[in-house]
Tab-separated table of C-alpha atoms in Angstrom:
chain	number	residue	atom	x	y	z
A	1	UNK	CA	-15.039	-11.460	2.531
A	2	UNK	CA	-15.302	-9.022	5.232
A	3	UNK	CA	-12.419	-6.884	6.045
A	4	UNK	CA	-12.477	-5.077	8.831
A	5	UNK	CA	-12.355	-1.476	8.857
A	6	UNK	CA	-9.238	-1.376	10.833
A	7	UNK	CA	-7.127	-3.215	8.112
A	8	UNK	CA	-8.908	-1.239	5.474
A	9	UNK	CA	-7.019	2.013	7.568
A	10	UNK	CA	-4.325	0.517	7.790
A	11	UNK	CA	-3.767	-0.428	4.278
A	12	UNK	CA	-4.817	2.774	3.353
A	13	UNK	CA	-2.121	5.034	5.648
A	14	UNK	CA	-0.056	2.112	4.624
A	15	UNK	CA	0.164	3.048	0.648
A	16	UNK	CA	-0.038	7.058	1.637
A	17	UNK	CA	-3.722	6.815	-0.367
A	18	UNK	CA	-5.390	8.794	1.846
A	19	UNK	CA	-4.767	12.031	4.556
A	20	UNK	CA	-6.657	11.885	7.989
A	21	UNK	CA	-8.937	14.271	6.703
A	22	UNK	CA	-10.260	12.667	3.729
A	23	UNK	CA	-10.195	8.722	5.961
A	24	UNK	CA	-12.825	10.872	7.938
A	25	UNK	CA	-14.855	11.739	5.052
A	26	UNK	CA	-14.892	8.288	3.962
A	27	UNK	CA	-16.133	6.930	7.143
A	28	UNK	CA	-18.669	9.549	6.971
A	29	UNK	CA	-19.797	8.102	3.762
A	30	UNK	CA	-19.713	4.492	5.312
A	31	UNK	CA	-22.419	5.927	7.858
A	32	UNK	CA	-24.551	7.389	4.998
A	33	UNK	CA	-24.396	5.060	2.787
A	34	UNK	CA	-24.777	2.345	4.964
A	35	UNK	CA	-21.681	0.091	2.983
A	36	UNK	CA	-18.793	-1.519	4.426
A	37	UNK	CA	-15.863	1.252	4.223
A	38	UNK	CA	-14.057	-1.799	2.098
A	39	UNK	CA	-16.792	-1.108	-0.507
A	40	UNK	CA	-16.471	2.704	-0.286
A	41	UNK	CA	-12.718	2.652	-0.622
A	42	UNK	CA	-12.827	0.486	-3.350
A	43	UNK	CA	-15.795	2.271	-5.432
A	44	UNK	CA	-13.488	5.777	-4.492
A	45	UNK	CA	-10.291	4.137	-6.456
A	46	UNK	CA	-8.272	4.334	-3.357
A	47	UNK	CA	-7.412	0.743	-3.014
A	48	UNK	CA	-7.890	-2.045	-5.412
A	49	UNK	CA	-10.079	-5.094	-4.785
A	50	UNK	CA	-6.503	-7.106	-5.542
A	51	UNK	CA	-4.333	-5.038	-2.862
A	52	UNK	CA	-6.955	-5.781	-0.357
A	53	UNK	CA	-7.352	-9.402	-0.418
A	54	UNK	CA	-3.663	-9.700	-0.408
A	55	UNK	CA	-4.013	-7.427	2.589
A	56	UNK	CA	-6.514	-9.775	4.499
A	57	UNK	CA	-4.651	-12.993	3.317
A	58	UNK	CA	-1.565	-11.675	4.865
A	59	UNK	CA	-3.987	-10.694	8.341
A	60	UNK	CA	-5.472	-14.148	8.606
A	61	UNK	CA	-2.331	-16.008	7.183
A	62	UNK	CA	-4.248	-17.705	3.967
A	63	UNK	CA	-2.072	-17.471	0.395
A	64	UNK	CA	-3.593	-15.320	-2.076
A	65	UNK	CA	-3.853	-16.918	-5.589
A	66	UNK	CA	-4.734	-14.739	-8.963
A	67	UNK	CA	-6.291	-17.183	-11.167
A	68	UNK	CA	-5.819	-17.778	-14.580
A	69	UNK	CA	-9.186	-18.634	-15.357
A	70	UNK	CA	-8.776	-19.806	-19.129
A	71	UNK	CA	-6.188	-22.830	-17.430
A	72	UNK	CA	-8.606	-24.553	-15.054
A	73	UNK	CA	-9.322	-27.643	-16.874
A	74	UNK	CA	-12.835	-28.817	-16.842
A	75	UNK	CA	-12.696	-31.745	-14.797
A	76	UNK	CA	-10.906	-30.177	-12.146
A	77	UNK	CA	-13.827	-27.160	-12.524
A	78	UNK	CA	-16.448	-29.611	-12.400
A	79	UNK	CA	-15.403	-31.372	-9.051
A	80	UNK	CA	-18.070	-28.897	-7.396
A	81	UNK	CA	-21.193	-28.288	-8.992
A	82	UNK	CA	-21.738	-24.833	-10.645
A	83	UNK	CA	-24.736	-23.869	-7.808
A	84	UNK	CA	-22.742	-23.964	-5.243
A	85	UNK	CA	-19.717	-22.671	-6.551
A	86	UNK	CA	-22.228	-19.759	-6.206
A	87	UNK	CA	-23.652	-20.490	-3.218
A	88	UNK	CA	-19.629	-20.311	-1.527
A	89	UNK	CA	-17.595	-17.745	-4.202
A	90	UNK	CA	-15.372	-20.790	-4.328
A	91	UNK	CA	-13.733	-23.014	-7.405
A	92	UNK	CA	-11.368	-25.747	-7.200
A	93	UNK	CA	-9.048	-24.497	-9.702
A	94	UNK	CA	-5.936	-27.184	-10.196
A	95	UNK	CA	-4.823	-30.849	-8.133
A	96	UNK	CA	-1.558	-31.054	-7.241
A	97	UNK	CA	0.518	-34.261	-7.874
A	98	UNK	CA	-0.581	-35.931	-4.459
A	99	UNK	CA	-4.173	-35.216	-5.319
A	100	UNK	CA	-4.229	-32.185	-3.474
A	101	UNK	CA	-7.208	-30.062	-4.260
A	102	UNK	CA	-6.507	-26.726	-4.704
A	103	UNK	CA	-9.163	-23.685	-3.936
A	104	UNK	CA	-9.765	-20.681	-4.151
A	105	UNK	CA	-12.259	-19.356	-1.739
A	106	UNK	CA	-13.977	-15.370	-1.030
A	107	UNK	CA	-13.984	-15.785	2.549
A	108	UNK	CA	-11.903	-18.741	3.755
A	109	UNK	CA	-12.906	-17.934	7.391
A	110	UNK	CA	-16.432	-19.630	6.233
A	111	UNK	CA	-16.158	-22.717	8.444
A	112	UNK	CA	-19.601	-23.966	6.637
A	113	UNK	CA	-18.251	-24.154	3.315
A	114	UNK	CA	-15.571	-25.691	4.177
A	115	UNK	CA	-16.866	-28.348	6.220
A	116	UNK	CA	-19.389	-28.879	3.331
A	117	UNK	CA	-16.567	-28.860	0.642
A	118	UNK	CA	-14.354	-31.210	2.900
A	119	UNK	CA	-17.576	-33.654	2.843
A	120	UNK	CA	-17.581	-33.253	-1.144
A	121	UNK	CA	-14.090	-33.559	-2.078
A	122	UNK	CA	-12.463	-35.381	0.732
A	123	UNK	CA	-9.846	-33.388	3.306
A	124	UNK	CA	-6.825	-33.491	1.039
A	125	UNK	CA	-7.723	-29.351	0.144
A	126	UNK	CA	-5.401	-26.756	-0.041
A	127	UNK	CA	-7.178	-23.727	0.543
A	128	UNK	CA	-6.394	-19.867	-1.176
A	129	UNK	CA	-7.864	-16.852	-1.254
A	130	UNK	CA	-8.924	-14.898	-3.917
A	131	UNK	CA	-10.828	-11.510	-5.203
A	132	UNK	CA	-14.598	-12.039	-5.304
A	133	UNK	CA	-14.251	-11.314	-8.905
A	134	UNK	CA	-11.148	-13.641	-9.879
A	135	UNK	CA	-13.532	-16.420	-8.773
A	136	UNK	CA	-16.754	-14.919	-10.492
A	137	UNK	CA	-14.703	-15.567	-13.470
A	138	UNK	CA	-13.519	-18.904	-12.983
A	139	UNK	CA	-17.482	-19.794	-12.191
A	140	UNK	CA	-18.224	-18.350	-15.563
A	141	UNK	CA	-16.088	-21.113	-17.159
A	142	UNK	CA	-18.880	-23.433	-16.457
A	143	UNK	CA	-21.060	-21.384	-18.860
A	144	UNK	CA	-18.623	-21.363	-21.546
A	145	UNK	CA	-17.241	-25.047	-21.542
A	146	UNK	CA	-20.720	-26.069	-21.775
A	147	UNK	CA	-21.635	-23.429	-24.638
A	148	UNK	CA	-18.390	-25.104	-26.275
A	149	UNK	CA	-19.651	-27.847	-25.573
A	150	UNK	CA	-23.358	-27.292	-27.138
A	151	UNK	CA	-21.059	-26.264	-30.288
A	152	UNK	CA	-19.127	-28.928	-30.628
A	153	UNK	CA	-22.407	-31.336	-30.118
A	154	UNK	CA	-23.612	-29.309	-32.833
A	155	UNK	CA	-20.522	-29.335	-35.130
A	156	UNK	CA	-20.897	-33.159	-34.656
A	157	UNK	CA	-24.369	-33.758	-35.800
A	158	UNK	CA	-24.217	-31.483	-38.934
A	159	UNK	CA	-21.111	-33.182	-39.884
A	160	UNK	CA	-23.368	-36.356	-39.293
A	161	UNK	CA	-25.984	-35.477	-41.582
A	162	UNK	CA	-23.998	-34.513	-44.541
């Protein structure tokens, strides 16, 4: 997700975080650092990753979703392979009734993924943003159910051989 600088202003004189002076000192540091002034104001502790993906959802009109990411259940996790889960910062993290997929996306401007993840899983999607990080999470789940899932294999066989 890239949020433009304006926004990240905005939000910032919005929440009284920062005083002209020290917005110009962070843009400064943008220019030396070569880094997004998202990424500055973030790494400074004036704005949360969470306050400015809310921020950008509002912007481009896309709900924001936090994910709880111990209540995706594993078949719904598994409708997209893990790689490119990566590859997109996205997870399908619940199905509605209708069959509705639900996802949660990075950058939900990325016409590519979508048109790739349409292809995969079909239009009905329903699509949400969320912090780069809430989804890192959810990906990890693919690590763990299949650790769990290594134990449990295990669990089996030694039970087996008893």
């Amino acid at each position: 997700m890239r949020v433009s600088d304006k926004l990240v202003e905005e939000l910032l004189v919005k929440t009284k975080n920062v005083l002209p002076e020290q917005l110009q000192t962070l843009k400064d540091q943008e220019q030396n650092e070569k880094k997004p002034l998202q990424d500055v104001v973030v790494a400074a502790g004036l704005v949360s990753e969470k306050e400015l993906t809310e921020a950008y959802a509002k912007q481009i009109e896309i709900p924001f979703v936090d994910i709880n990411v111990k209540e995706i259940p594993k078949e719904v996790l598994r409708l997209i392979p893990e790689r490119i889960a990566r590859q997109y910062t996205v997870v399908v993290y619940g199905v509605d009734e209708d069959g509705t997929k639900l996802l949660a996306m990075e950058d939900p401007d990325d016409i590519q993924a979508i048109s790739f993840l349409q292809k995969e899983l079909g239009t009905g999607l329903k699509i949400f943003i969320a912090t780069r990080t809430n989804i890192l999470q959810a990906i990890d789940q693919y690590r763990e159910n299949i650790s769990s899932e290594i134990t449990q294999v295990i669990s089996a066989e030694e039970e087996q051989a008893q």
